[in-house]
CSV table of C-alpha atoms and ligand atoms in Angstrom, one decimal:
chain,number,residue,atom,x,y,z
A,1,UNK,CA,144.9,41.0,172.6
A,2,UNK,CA,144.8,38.8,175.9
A,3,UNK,CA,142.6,36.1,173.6
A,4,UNK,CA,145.1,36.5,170.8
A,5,UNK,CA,148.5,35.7,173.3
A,6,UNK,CA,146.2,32.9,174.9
A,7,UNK,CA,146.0,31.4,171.5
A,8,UNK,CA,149.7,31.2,171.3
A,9,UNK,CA,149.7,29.1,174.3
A,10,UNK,CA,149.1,25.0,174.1
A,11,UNK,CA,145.8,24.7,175.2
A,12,UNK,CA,146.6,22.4,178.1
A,13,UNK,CA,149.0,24.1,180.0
A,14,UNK,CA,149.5,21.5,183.4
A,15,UNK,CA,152.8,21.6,184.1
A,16,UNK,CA,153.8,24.5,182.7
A,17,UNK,CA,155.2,27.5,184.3
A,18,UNK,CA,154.1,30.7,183.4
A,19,UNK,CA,155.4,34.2,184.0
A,20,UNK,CA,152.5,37.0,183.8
A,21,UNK,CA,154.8,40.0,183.7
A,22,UNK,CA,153.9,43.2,184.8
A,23,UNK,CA,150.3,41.3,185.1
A,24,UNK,CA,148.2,44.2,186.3
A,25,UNK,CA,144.5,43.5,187.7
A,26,UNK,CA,145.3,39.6,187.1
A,27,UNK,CA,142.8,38.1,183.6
A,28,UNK,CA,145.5,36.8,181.5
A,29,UNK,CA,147.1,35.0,185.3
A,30,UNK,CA,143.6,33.8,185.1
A,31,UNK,CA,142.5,32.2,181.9
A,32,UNK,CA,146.3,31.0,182.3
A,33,UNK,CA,146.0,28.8,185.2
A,34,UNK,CA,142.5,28.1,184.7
A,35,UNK,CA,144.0,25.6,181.6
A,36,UNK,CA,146.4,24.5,184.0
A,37,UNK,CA,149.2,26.9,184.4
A,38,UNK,CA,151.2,27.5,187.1
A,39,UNK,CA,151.6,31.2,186.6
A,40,UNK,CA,153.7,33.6,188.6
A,41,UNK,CA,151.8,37.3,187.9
A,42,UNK,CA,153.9,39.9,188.8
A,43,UNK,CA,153.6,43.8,188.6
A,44,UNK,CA,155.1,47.0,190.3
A,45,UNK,CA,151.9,48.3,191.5
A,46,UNK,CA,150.6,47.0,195.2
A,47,UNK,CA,147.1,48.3,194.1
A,48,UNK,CA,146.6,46.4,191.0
A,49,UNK,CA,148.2,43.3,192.7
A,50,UNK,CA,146.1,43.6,195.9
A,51,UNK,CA,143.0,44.4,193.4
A,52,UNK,CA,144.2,41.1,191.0
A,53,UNK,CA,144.4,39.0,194.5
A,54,UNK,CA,140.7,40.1,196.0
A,55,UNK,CA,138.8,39.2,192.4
A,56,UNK,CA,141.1,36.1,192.4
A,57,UNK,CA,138.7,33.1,191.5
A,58,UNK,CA,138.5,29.4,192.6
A,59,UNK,CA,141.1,27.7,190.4
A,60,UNK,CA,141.0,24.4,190.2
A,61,UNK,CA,144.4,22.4,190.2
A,62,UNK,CA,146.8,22.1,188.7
A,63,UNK,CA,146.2,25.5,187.5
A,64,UNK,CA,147.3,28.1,190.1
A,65,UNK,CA,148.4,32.2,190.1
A,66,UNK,CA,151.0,33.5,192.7
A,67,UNK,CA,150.4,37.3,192.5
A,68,UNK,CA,153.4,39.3,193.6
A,69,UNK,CA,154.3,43.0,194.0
A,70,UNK,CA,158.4,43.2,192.3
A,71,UNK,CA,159.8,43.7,188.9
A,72,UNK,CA,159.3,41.2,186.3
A,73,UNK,CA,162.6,41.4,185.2
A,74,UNK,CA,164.5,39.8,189.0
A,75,UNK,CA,166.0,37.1,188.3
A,76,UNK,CA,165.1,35.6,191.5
A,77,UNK,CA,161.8,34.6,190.1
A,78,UNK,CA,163.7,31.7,188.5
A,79,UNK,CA,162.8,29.6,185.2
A,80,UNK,CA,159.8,29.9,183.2
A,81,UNK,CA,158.5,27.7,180.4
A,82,UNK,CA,156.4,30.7,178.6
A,83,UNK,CA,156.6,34.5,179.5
A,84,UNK,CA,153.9,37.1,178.3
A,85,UNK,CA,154.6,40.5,178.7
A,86,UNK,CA,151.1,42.2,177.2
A,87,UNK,CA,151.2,45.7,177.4
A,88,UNK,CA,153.8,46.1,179.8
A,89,UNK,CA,156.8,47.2,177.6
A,90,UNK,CA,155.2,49.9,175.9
A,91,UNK,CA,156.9,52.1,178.1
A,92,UNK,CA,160.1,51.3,177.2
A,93,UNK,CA,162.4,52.7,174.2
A,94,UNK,CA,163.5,49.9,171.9
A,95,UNK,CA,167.4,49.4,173.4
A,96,UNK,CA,165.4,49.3,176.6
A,97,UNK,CA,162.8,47.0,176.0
A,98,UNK,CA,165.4,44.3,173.7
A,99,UNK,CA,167.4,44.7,177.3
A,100,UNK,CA,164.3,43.4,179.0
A,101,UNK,CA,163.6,40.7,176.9
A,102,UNK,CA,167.6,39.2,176.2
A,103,UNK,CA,167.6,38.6,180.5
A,104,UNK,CA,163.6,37.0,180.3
A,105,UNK,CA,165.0,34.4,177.6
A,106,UNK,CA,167.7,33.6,179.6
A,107,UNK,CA,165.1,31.7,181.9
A,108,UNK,CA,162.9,31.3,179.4
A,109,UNK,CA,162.4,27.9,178.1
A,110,UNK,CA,159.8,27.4,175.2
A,111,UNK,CA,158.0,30.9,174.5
A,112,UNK,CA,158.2,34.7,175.0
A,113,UNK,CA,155.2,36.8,174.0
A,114,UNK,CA,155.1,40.3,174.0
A,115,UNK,CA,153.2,43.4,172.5
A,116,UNK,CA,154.2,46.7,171.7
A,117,UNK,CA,153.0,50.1,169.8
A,118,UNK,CA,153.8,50.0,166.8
A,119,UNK,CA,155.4,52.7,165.3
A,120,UNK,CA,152.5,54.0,162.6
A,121,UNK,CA,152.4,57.5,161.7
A,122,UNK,CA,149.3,58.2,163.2
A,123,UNK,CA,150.7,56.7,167.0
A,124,UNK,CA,153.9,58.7,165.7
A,125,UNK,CA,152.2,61.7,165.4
A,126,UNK,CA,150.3,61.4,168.8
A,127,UNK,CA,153.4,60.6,170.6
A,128,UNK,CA,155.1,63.7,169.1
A,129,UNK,CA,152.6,65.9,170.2
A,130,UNK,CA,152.2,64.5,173.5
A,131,UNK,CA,155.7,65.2,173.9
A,132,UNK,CA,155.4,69.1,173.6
A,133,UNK,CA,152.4,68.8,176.9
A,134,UNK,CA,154.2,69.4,180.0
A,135,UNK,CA,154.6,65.8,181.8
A,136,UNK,CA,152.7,66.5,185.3
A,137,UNK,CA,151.2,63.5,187.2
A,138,UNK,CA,150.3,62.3,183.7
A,139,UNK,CA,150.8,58.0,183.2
A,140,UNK,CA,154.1,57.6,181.5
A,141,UNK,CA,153.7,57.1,177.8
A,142,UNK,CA,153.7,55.0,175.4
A,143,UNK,CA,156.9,54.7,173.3
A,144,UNK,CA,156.0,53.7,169.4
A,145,UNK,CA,158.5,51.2,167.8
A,146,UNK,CA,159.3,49.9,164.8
A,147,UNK,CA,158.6,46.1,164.2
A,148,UNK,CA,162.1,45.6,162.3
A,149,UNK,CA,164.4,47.7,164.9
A,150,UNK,CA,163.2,44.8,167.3
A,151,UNK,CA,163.7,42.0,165.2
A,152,UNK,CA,166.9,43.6,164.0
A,153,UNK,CA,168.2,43.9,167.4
A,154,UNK,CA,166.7,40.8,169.3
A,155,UNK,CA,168.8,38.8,166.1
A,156,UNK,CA,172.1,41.0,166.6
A,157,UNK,CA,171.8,40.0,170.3
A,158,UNK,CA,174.1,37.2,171.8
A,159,UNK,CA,172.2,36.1,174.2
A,160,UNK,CA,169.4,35.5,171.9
A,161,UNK,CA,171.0,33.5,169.2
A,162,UNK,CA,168.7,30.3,169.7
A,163,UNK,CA,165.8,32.4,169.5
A,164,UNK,CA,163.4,33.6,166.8
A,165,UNK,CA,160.1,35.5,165.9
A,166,UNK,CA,157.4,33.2,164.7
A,167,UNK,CA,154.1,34.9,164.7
A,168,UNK,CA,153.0,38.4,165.0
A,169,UNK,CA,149.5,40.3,164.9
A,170,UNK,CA,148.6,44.0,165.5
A,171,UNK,CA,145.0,44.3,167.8
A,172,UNK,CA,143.3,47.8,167.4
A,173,UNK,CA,140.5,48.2,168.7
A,174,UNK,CA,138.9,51.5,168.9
A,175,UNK,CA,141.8,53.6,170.7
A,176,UNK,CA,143.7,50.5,171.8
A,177,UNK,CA,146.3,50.1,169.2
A,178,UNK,CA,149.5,47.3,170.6
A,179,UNK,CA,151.1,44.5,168.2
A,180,UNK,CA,152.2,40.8,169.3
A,181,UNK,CA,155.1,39.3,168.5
A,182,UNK,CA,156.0,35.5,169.8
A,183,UNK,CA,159.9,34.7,170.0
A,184,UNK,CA,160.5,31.1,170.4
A,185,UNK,CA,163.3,29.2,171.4
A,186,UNK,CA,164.6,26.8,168.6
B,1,SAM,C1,149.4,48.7,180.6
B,1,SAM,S1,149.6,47.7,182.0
B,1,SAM,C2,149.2,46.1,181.4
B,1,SAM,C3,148.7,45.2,182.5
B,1,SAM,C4,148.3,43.8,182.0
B,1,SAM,N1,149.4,43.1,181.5
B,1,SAM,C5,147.2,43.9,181.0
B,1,SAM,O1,147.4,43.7,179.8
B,1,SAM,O2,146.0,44.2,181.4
B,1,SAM,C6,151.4,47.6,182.2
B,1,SAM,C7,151.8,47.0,183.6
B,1,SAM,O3,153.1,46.7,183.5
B,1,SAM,C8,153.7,46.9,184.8
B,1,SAM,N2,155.2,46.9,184.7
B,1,SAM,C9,155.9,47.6,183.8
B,1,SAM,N3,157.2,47.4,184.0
B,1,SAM,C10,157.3,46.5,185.0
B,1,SAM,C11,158.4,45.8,185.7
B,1,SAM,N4,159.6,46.0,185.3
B,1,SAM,N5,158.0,44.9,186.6
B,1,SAM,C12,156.7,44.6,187.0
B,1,SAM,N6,155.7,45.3,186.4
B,1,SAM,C13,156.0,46.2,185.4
B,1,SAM,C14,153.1,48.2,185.2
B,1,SAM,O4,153.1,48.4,186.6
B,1,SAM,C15,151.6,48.1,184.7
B,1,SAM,O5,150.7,47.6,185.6
């Protein structure tokens, strides 16, 4: 999947600004600046952050990675020519996750790519049953949706009127199962 969104990206990437959101242990951040991104990584989680900053590698410039503990979705992180969310709305129900995405494109300039679980029946059938386990400490988990509810609803949004999809592609991969979609601004 991570090769697959990198492929969406020019392959010279100085002078652009890149959001890695909710970036985990760092390797997209990575490959990003190491073609010459300047990528902001951010994720909730001080340990992956911390781990993402101790493996960080010699990047050489212009390429660099800022990795910072916060929510992906603040604002405060300002403008941002591309913004790849991999893996990191799969936790969110579809109203949710077409919320996250209408406030990234308002400070997005070029790209947005994101991945989410598609709703097959087999992830629908896992997710059902999962559902009748009690919760516990357990990870929160996944939510499947449905490739044209998104589409449907990113095009009823206002906010994202000068947007639209342009490529998608589903990666499964033994029990890794997560499809990409790229919005672009027109
Ligand atoms: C399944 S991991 C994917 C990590 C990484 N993108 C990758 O593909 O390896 C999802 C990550 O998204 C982060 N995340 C979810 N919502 C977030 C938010 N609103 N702000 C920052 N990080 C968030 C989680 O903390 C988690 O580390």
């Amino acid at each position: 999947m991570r090769e697959t969104l990198l492929n969406w990206l020019p392959e010279d990437l100085s002078g652009r600004r890149v959001l890695d959101a909710g970036c985990g242990t760092g390797a997209f951040a990575i490959e990003a600046a190491r073609r010459g991104a300047e990528v902001v990584a951010i994720d909730l989680s001080t340990t992956l952050t911390g781990l993402a900053r101790n493996r960080l590698p010699v990047i050489q410039p212009p390429g660099r990675v800022e990795f910072v503990v916060g929510d992906m979705l603040d604002p405060a992180f300002g403008e941002f020519d591309h913004v790849v969310a991999m893996d990191s709305l799969i936790h969110y129900r579809t109203p949710d996750m077409v919320g996250a995405l209408d406030g990234l494109a308002a400070r997005t300039t070029r790209s947005i790519l994101f991945t989410f679980a598609p709703r097959t029946p087999l992830l629908t059938v896992m997710h059902t049953v999962g559902r009748l386990f009690p919760r516990g400490n357990r990870a929160p988990g996944i939510v499947p949706v449905g490739e044209n509810a998104i589409e449907r609803k990113l095009a009823a949004s206002s906010s994202m009127t000068d947007w639209r999809p342009s490529r998608t592609k589903r990666v499964i991969t033994g029990f890794y199962m997560s499809q990409a979609l790229e919005l672009v601004r027109t």
